[in-house]
Coordinates of C-alpha atoms in Angstrom, one line a residue:
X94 CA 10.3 -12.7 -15.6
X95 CA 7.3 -14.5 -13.7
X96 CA 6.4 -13.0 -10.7
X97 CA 5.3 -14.8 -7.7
X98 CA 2.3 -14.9 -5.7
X99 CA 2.4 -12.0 -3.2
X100 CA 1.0 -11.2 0.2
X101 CA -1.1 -8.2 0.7
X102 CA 1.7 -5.0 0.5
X103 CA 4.4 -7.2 -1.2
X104 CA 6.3 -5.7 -3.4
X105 CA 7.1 -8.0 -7.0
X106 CA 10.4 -8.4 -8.9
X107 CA 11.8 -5.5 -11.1
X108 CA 9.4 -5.7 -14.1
X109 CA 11.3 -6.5 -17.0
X110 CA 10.3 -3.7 -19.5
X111 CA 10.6 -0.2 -17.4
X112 CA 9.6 2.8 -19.2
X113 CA 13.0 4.8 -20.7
X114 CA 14.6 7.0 -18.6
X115 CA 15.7 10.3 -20.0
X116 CA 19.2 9.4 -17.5
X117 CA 19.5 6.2 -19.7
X118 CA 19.9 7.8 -23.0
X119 CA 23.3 7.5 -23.1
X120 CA 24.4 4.0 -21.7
X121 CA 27.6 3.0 -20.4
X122 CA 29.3 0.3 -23.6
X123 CA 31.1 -1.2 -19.8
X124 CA 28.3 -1.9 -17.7
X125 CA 25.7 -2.4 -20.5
X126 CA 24.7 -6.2 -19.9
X127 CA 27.9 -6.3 -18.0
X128 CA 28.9 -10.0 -16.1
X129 CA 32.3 -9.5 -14.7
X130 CA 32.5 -13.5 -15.0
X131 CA 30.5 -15.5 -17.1
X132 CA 29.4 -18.0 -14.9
X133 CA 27.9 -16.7 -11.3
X134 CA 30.4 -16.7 -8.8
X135 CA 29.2 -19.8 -6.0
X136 CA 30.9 -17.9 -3.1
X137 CA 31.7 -13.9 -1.9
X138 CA 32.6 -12.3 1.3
X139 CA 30.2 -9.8 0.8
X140 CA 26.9 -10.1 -1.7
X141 CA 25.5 -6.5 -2.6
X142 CA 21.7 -6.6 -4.1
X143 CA 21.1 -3.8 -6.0
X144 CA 23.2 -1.2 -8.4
X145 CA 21.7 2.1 -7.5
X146 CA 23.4 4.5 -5.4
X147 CA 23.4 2.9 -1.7
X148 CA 24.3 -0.1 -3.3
X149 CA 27.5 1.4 -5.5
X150 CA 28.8 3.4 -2.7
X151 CA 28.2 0.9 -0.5
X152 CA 30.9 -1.3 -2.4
X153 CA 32.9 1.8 -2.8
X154 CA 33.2 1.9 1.0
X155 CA 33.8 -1.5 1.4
X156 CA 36.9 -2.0 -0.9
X157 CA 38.4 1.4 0.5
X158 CA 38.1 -0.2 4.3
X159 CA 39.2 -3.9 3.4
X160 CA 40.7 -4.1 -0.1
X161 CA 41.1 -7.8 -0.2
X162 CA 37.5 -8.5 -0.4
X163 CA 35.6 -10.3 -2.9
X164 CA 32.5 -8.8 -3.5
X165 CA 29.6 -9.7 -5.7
X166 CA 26.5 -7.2 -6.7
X167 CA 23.7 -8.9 -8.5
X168 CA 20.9 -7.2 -9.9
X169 CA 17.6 -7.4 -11.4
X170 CA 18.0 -5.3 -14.3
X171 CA 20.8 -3.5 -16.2
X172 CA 23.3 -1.1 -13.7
X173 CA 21.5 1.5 -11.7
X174 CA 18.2 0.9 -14.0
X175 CA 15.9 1.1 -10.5
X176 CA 15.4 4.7 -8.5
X177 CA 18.6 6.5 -9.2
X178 CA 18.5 5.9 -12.8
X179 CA 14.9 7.1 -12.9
X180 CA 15.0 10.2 -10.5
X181 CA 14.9 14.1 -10.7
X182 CA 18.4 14.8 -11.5
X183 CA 18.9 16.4 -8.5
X184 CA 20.7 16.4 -4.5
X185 CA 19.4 19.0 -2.1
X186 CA 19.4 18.3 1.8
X187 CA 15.9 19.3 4.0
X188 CA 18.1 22.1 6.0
X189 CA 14.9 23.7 7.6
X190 CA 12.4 20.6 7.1
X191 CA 14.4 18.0 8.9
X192 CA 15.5 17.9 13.2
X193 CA 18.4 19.7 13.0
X194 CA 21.0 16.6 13.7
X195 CA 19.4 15.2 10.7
X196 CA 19.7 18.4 8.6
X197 CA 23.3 18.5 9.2
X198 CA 23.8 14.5 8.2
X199 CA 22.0 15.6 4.8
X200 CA 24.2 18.6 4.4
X201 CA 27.3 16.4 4.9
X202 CA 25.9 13.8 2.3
X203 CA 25.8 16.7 -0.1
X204 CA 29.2 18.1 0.8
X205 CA 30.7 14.6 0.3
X206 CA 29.2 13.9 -3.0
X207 CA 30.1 17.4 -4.7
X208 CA 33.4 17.0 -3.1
X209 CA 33.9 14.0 -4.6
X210 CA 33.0 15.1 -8.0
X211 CA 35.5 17.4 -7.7
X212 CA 38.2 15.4 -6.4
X213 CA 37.7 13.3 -9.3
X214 CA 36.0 14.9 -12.4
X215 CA 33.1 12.6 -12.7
X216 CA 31.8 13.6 -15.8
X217 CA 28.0 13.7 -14.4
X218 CA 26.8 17.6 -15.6
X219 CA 26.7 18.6 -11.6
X220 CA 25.7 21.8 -11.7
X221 CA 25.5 23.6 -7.8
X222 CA 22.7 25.8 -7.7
X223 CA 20.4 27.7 -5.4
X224 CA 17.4 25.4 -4.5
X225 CA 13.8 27.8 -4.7
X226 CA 11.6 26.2 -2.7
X227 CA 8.4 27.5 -3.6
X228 CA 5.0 27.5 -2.0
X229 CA 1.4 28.0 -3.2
X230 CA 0.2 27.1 0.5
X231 CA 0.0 30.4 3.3
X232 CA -0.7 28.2 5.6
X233 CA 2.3 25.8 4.9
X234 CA 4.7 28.8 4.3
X235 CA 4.0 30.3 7.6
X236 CA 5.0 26.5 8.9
X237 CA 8.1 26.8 7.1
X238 CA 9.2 30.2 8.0
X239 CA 8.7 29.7 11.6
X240 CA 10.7 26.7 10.8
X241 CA 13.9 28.6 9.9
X242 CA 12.9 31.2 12.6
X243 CA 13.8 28.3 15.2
X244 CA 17.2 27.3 13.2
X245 CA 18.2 31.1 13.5
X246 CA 17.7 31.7 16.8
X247 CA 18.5 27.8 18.4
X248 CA 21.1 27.0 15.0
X249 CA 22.5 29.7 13.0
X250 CA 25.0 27.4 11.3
X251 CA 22.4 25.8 9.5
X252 CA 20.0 29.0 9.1
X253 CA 23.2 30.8 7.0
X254 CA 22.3 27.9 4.5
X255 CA 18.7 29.4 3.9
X256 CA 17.1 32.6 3.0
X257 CA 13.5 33.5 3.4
X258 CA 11.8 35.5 0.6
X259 CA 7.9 37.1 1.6
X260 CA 5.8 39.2 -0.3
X261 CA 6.8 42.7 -0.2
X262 CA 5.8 46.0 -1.7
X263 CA 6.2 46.6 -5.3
X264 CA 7.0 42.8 -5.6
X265 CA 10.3 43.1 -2.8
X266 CA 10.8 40.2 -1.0
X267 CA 11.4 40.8 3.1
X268 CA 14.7 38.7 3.6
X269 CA 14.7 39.0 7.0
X270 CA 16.6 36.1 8.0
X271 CA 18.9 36.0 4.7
X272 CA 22.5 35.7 4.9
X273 CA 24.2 39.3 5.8
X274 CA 27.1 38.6 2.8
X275 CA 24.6 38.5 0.1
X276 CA 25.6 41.2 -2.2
X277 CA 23.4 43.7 -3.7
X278 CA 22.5 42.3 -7.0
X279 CA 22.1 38.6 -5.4
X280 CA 19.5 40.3 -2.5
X281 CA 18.0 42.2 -5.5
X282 CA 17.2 38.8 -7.2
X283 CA 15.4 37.2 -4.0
X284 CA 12.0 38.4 -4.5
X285 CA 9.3 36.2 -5.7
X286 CA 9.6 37.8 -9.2
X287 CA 13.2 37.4 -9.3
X288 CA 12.8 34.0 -8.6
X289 CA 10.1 32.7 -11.4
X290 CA 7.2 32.5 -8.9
X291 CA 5.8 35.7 -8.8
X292 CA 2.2 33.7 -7.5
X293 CA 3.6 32.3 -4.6
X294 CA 3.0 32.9 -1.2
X295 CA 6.9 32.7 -0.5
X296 CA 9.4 30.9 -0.7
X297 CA 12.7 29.3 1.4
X298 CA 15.8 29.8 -0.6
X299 CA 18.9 27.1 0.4
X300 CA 22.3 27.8 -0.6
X301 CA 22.9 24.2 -1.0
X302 CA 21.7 22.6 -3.8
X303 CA 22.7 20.8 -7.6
X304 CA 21.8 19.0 -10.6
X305 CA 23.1 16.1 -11.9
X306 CA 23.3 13.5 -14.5
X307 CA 22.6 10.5 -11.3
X308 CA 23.3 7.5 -13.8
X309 CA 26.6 8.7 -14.9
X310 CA 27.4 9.3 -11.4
X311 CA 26.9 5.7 -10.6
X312 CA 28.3 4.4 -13.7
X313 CA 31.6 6.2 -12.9
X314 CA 32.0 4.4 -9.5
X315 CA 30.9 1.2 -10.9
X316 CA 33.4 1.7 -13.6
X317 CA 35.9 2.8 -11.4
X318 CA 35.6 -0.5 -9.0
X319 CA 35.8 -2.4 -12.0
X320 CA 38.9 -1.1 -13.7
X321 CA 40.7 -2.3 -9.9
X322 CA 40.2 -5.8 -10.9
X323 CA 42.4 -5.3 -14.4
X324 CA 44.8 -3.1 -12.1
X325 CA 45.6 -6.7 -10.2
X326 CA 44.3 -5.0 -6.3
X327 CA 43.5 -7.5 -3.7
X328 CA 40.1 -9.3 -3.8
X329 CA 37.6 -8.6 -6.7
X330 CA 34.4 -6.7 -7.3
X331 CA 32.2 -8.3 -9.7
X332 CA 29.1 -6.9 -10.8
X333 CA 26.1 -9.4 -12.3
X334 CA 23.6 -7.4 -14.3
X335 CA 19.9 -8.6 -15.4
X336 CA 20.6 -11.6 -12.4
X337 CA 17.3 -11.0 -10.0
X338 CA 17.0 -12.3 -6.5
X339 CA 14.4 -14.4 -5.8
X340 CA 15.2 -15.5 -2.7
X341 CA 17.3 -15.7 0.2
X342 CA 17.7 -18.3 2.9
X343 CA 19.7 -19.0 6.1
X344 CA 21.6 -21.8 7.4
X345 CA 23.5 -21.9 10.9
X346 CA 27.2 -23.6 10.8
X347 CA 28.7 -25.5 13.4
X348 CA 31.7 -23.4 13.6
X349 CA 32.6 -19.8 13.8
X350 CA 34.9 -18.7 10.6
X351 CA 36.2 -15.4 8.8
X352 CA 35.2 -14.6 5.4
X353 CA 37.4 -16.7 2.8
X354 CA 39.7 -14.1 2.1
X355 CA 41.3 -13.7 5.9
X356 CA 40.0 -10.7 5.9
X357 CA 39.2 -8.9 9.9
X358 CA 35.2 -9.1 9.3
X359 CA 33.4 -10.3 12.3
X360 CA 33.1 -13.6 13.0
X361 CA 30.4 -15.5 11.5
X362 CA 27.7 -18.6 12.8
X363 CA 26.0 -18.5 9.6
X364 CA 25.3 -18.5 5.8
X365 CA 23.7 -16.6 3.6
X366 CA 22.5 -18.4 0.5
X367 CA 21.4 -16.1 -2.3
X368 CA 18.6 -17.7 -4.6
X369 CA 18.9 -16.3 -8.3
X370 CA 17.3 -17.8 -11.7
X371 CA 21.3 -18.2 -12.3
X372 CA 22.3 -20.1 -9.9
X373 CA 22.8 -19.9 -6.0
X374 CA 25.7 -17.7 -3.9
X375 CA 27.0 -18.5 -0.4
X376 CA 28.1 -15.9 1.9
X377 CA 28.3 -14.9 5.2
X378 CA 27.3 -11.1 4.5
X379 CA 24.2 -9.7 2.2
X380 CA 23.7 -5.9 1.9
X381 CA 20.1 -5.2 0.4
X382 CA 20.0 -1.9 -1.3
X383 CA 16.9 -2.5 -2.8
X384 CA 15.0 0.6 -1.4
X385 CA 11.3 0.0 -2.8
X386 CA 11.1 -3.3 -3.4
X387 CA 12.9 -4.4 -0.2
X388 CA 9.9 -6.4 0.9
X389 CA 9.6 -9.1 -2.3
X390 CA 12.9 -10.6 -0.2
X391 CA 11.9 -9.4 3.1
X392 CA 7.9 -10.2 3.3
X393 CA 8.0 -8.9 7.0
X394 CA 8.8 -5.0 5.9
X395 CA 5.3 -4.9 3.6
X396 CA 4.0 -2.2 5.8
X397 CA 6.5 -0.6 6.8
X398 CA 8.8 0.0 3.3
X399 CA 6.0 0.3 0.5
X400 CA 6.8 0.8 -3.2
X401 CA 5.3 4.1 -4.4
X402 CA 5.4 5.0 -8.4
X403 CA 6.5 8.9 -9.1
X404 CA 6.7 10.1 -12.6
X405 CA 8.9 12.7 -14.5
X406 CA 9.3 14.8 -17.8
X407 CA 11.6 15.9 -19.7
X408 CA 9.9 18.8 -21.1
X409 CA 11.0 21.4 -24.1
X410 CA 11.4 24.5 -23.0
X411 CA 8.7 27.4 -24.2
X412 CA 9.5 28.4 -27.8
X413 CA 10.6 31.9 -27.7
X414 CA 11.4 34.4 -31.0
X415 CA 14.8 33.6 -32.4
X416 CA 17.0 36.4 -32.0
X417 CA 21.0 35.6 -31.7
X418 CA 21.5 38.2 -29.4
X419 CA 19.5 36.3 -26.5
X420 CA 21.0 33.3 -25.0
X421 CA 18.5 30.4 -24.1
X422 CA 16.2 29.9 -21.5
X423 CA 18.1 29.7 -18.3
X424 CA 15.9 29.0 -15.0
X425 CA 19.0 29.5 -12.9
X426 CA 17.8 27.6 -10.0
X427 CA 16.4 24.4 -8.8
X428 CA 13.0 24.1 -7.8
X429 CA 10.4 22.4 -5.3
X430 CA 6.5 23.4 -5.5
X431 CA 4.2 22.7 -2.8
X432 CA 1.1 23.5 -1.3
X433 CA -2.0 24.8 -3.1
X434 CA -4.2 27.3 -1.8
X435 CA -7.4 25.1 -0.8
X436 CA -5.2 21.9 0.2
X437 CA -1.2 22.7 1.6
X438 CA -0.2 19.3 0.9
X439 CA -1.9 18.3 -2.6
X440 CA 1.5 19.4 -4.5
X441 CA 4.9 18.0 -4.2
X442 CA 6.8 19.0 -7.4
X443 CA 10.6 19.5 -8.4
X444 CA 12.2 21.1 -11.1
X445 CA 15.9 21.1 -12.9
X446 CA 17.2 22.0 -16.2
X447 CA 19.2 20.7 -18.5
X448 CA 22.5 22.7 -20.1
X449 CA 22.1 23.8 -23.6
X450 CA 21.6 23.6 -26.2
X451 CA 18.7 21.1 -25.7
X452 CA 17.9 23.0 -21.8
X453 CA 15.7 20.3 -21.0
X454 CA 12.9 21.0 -18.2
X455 CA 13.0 17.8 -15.7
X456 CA 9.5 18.3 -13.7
X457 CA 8.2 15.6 -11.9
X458 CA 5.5 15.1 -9.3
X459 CA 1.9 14.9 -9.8
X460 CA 1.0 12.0 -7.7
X461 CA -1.9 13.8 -6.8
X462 CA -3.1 12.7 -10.1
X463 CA -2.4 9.0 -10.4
X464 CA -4.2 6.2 -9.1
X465 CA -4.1 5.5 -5.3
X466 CA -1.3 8.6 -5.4
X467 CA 1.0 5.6 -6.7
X468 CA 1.2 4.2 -3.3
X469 CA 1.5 0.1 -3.4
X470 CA 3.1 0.0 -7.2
X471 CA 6.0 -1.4 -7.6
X472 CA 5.4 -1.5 -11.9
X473 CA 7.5 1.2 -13.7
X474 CA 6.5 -0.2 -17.1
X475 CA 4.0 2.5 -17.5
X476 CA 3.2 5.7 -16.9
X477 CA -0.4 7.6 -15.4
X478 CA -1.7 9.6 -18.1
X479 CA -3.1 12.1 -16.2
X480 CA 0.0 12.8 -14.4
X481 CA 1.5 12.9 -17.8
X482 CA -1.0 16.0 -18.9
X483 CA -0.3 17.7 -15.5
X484 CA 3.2 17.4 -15.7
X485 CA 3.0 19.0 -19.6
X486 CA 0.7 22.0 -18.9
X487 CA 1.3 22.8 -14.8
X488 CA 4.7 24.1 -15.2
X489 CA 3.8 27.3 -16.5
X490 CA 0.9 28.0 -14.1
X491 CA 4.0 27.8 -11.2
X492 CA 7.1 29.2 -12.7
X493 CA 7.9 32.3 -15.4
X494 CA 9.3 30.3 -18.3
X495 CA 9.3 34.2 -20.2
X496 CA 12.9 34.3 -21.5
X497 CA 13.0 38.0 -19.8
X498 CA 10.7 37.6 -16.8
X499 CA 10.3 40.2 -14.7
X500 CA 12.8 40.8 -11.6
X501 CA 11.3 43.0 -10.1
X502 CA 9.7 46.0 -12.1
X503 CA 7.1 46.7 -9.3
X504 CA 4.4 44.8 -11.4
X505 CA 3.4 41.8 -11.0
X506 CA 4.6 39.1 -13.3
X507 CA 1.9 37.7 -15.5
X508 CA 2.3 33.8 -15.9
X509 CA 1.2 32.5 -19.7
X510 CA 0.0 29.2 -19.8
X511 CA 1.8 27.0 -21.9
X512 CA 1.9 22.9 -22.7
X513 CA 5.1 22.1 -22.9
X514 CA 6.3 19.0 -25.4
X515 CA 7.9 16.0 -23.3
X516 CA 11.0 14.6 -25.4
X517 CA 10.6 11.7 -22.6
X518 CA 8.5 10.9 -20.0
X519 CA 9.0 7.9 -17.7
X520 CA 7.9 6.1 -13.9
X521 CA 10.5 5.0 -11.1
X522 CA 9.7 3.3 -7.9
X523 CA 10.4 4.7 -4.4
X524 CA 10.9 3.4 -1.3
X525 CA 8.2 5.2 1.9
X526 CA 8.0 4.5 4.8
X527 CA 5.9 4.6 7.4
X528 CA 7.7 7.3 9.6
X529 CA 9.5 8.7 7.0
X530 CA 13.3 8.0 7.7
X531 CA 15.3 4.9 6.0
X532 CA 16.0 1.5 7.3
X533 CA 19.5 1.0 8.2
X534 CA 21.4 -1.9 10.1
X535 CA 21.1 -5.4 10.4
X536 CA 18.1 -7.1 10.0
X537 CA 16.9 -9.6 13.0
X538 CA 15.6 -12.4 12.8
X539 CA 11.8 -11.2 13.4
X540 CA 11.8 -9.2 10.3
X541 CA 13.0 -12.6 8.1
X542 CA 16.9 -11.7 8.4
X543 CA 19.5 -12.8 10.9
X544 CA 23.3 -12.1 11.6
X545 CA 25.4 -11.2 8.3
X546 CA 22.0 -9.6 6.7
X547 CA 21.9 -6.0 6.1
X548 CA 19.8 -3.9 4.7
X549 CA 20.0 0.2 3.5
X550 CA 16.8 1.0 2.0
X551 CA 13.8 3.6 2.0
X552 CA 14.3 7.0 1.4
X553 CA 10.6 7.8 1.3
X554 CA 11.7 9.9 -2.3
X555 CA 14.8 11.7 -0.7
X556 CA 17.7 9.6 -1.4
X557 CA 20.4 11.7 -3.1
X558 CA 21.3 13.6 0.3
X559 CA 20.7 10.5 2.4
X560 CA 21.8 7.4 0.6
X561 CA 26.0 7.7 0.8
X562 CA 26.6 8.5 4.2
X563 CA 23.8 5.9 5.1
X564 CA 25.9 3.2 2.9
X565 CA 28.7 4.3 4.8
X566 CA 26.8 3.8 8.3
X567 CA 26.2 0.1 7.2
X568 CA 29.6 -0.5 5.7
X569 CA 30.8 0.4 9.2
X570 CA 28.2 -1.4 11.2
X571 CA 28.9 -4.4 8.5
X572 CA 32.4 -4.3 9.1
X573 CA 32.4 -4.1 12.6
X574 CA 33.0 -6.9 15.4
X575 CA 29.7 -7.3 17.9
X576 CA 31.9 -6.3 20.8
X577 CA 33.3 -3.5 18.9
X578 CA 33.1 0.2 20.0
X579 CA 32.7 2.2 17.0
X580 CA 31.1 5.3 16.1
X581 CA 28.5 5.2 13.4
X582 CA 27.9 8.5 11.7
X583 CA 23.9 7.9 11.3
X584 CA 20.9 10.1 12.8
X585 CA 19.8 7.1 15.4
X586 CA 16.0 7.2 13.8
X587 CA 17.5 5.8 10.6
X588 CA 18.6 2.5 12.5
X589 CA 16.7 -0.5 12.2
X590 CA 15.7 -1.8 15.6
X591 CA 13.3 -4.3 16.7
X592 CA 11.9 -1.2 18.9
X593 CA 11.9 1.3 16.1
X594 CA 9.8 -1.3 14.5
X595 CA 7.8 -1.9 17.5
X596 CA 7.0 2.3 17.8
X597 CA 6.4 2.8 14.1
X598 CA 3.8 0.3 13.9
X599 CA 1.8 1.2 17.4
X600 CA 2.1 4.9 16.5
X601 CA 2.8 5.5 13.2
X602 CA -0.2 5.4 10.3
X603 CA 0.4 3.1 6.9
X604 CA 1.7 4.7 4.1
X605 CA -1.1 5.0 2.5
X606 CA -3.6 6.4 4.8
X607 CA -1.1 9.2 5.9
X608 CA 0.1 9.5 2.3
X609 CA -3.7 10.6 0.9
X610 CA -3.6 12.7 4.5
X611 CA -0.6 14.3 3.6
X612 CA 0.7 13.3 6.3
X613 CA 3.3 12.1 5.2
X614 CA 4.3 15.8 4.2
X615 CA 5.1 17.2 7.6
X616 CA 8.8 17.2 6.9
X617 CA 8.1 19.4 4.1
X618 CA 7.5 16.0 1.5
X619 CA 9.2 13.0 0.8
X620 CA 9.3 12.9 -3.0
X621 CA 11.9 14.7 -3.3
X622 CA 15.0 12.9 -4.8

């Protein structure tokens, strides 16, 4: 699709060629060019823009609290094709990196969502794992322990969540701080060598963490929302794949009127009037939940919710001698890898693995490496070669890939350098910030929105733990009468005010000057969804 001419920070359209996720190997037949109706509907109660996970759960919400709406989700590309689709592979919540109050909203994100595979056997490989959190900085350890020093002594709720693991004699980790229940053989494990990382200067173990398969995830709700409309429920959910929004304009009415299903919505002075190469649709509500490229629709929000271009791996494990007495590579954990020694905030990496038999190695990270650290791009049609050759030969530098590495023999592990073969290897576009939490409320009229538009976007790279419960928070606000007293379950630096606004842009840096600071990496580091 043509893209526009943009102001200085803009973000463009969803390009129309994105590099292949390893997540979209194997496509939902349903929402694969999926257009619930053929033509685009002219009218909704509610318009959703975007199919990821804020905007999926966001709809989920909405039908559970008011059946008998009519809801329409456009968006630019196939189902969940933007961040979700293209991320990590895994949820973990910032227990010791976060305020505390946030910490706990991100351990209830996670509770929620692994409940909720549960509850209904989404078939999305979650996997709950220990999350090794390894660093190759002293000087950002030592932040980090004294970190979970403070939750122990002011919040030991959320300290029983974490362990510390030091260097120790003969390779023993000091858990002081570590849960009391541990068993033996668990405590035995936490040591550096246990853990892979036998170079580190420590490392902050959390309790609370799992991979995942995020596309299927979302295609299960999507799926799920769509099989109510065969089912005959009130109202209608219907989702409009490769349908962009180029546009959105507002227009005051003369009278006050409820949605046009009766439903108990607030009251509403205006409409919404959503421009797409399709067509037009009127409403009285828009949700954007189109994270980092919020400000192609919303100009206003070019410095303060930039696009930023990670990359990931799927890597091949090591080869290692075949012998059908030893099972395959299992790296047991999930892992983040910060710091190095001469800069604590040049390395933000993750790490998952994939079941067997394939066991799969999902590293991303690198930005260090690509141009401008990826800040401003908003283009997932390539990839930065020279992330791509970190991201193939790092890996083993950080973590023991040895099929029996050492747990702790007393000797310190030796770490063989390997380059590992990448079956695929593929960008995504995040959402940062400029103080590092997500936008969520309604948008006023200084930022280009109004009454009825809503936005849910941002997540500075840390979305899986922050992105349902924040859907929910605008569902709620959405849904809620102006003169209303509700509670809404959202830490208060995630809403969108015009004074938030005001402070972030007096005293907060742009994303890219704090970004190549690190900065940015205070709260331990954004990309980590």
């Amino acid at each position: 699709m043509a893209q526009p001419q943009l102001i200085e920070g803009q973000s463009g359209l969803p390009v129309d060629n994105p590099t292949k996720s390893y997540w979209h190997k194997e496509l939902s037949n349903k929402l694969l060019g999926h257009r619930t109706t053929k033509e685009l509907p002219r009218s909704a109660d509610v318009v959703i823009v975007g199919s990821g996970i804020t905007g999926s759960f966001a709809a989920h919400f909405l039908k559970e609290k008011q059946p008998d709406l009519n809801i329409v989700m456009v968006e630019a590309r196939e189902a969940c094709s933007g961040a979700t689709g293209r991320n990590g592979g895994h949820c973990q919540p910032a227990i010791y990196a976060s305020a505390p109050h946030i910490a706990s909203f991100e351990l209830r994100n996670f509770l929620y969502l692994k409940e909720s595979v549960e509850e209904f056997s989404i078939p999305c490989d979650w996997r709950s794992t220990s999350g090794v959190h390894a660093f190759y900085s002293k000087e950002l350890f030592e932040t980090c322990r004294d970190r979970v020093d403070y939750l122990v002594e002011h919040y030991p709720d959320l300290a029983a969540n974490v362990a510390v693991v030091t260097k120790g004699k003969k390779g023993e980790g000091d858990l002081s701080g570590s849960p009391a229940y541990l068993i033996e053989g668990e405590r035995r494990e936490l040591t550096l060598d246990g853990l892979r990382i036998p170079h580190a200067e420590g490392a902050v173990v959390q309790w609370n963490a799992a991979s995942l398969w995020p596309y299927k995830l979302i295609a299960f709700v999507l799926e799920r929302l769509l099989a109510a409309n065969e089912e005959g429920s009130k109202g209608s959910f219907n989702l409009q794949t490769n349908t962009p929004v180029t546009g959105l304009s507002r227009a005051e009415t003369s009278t006050n009127f409820s949605s046009a299903s009766g439903n108990k919505t607030r009251k509403h002075n205006s409409i919404w009037t959503v421009h797409t190469p399709r067509g037009i649709i009127a409403t009285p509500q828009v949700l954007l939940a189109t994270n980092g490229y919020t400000s192609h629709l919303l100009p206003q929000f070019s410095d303060l919710l930039v696009p930023t271009r990670g990359q990931i791996s799927a890597l091949k494990p090591p080869e290692t001698p075949t012998d059908p007495a030893d099972p395959p590579l299992d790296i047991a954990h999930t892992y983040y890898i910060v710091g190095e020694p001469v800069d604590p905030y040049a390395r933000d990496d993750y790490l998952v693995q994939r079941p067997p038999p394939t066991a799969e190695l999902i590293f991303g990270g690198g930005r260090q490496h690509a141009a401008s650290r990826g800040v401003g791009v908003w283009d997932d049609s390539s990839i930065d070669e020279p992330v791509s050759w970190y991201l193939r030969g790092e890996l083993s530098n950080a973590i023991d890939l040895s099929l029996h590495h050492t747990q702790s023999s007393g000797e310190k592990a030796s770490l063989q350098k390997v380059d590992l073969e990448p079956t695929f290897e593929w960008s995504g576009i995040m959402g940062y910030t400029r103080d590092s939490h997500p936008w969520v409320g309604g948008v006023p009229a200084s930022l280009g929105g109004g009454p009825g538009l809503w936005l849910c976007a941002g997540y500075t790279g840390h979305g899986m733990p922050n992105a349902v419960l924040s859907a929910k928070a605008v569902v709620d606000m959405l849904l809620t009468d102006d003169d209303a007293d509700v509670e809404i379950d959202l830490p208060p630096e995630y809403e969108l005010t015009e004074k938030r606004v005001d402070h972030v842009r007096r005293v907060w840096e742009a994303v890219a000057v704090a970004d190549a600071k690190g900065s940015l990496y205070m709260d331990f580091g954004p990309q980590r969804g």
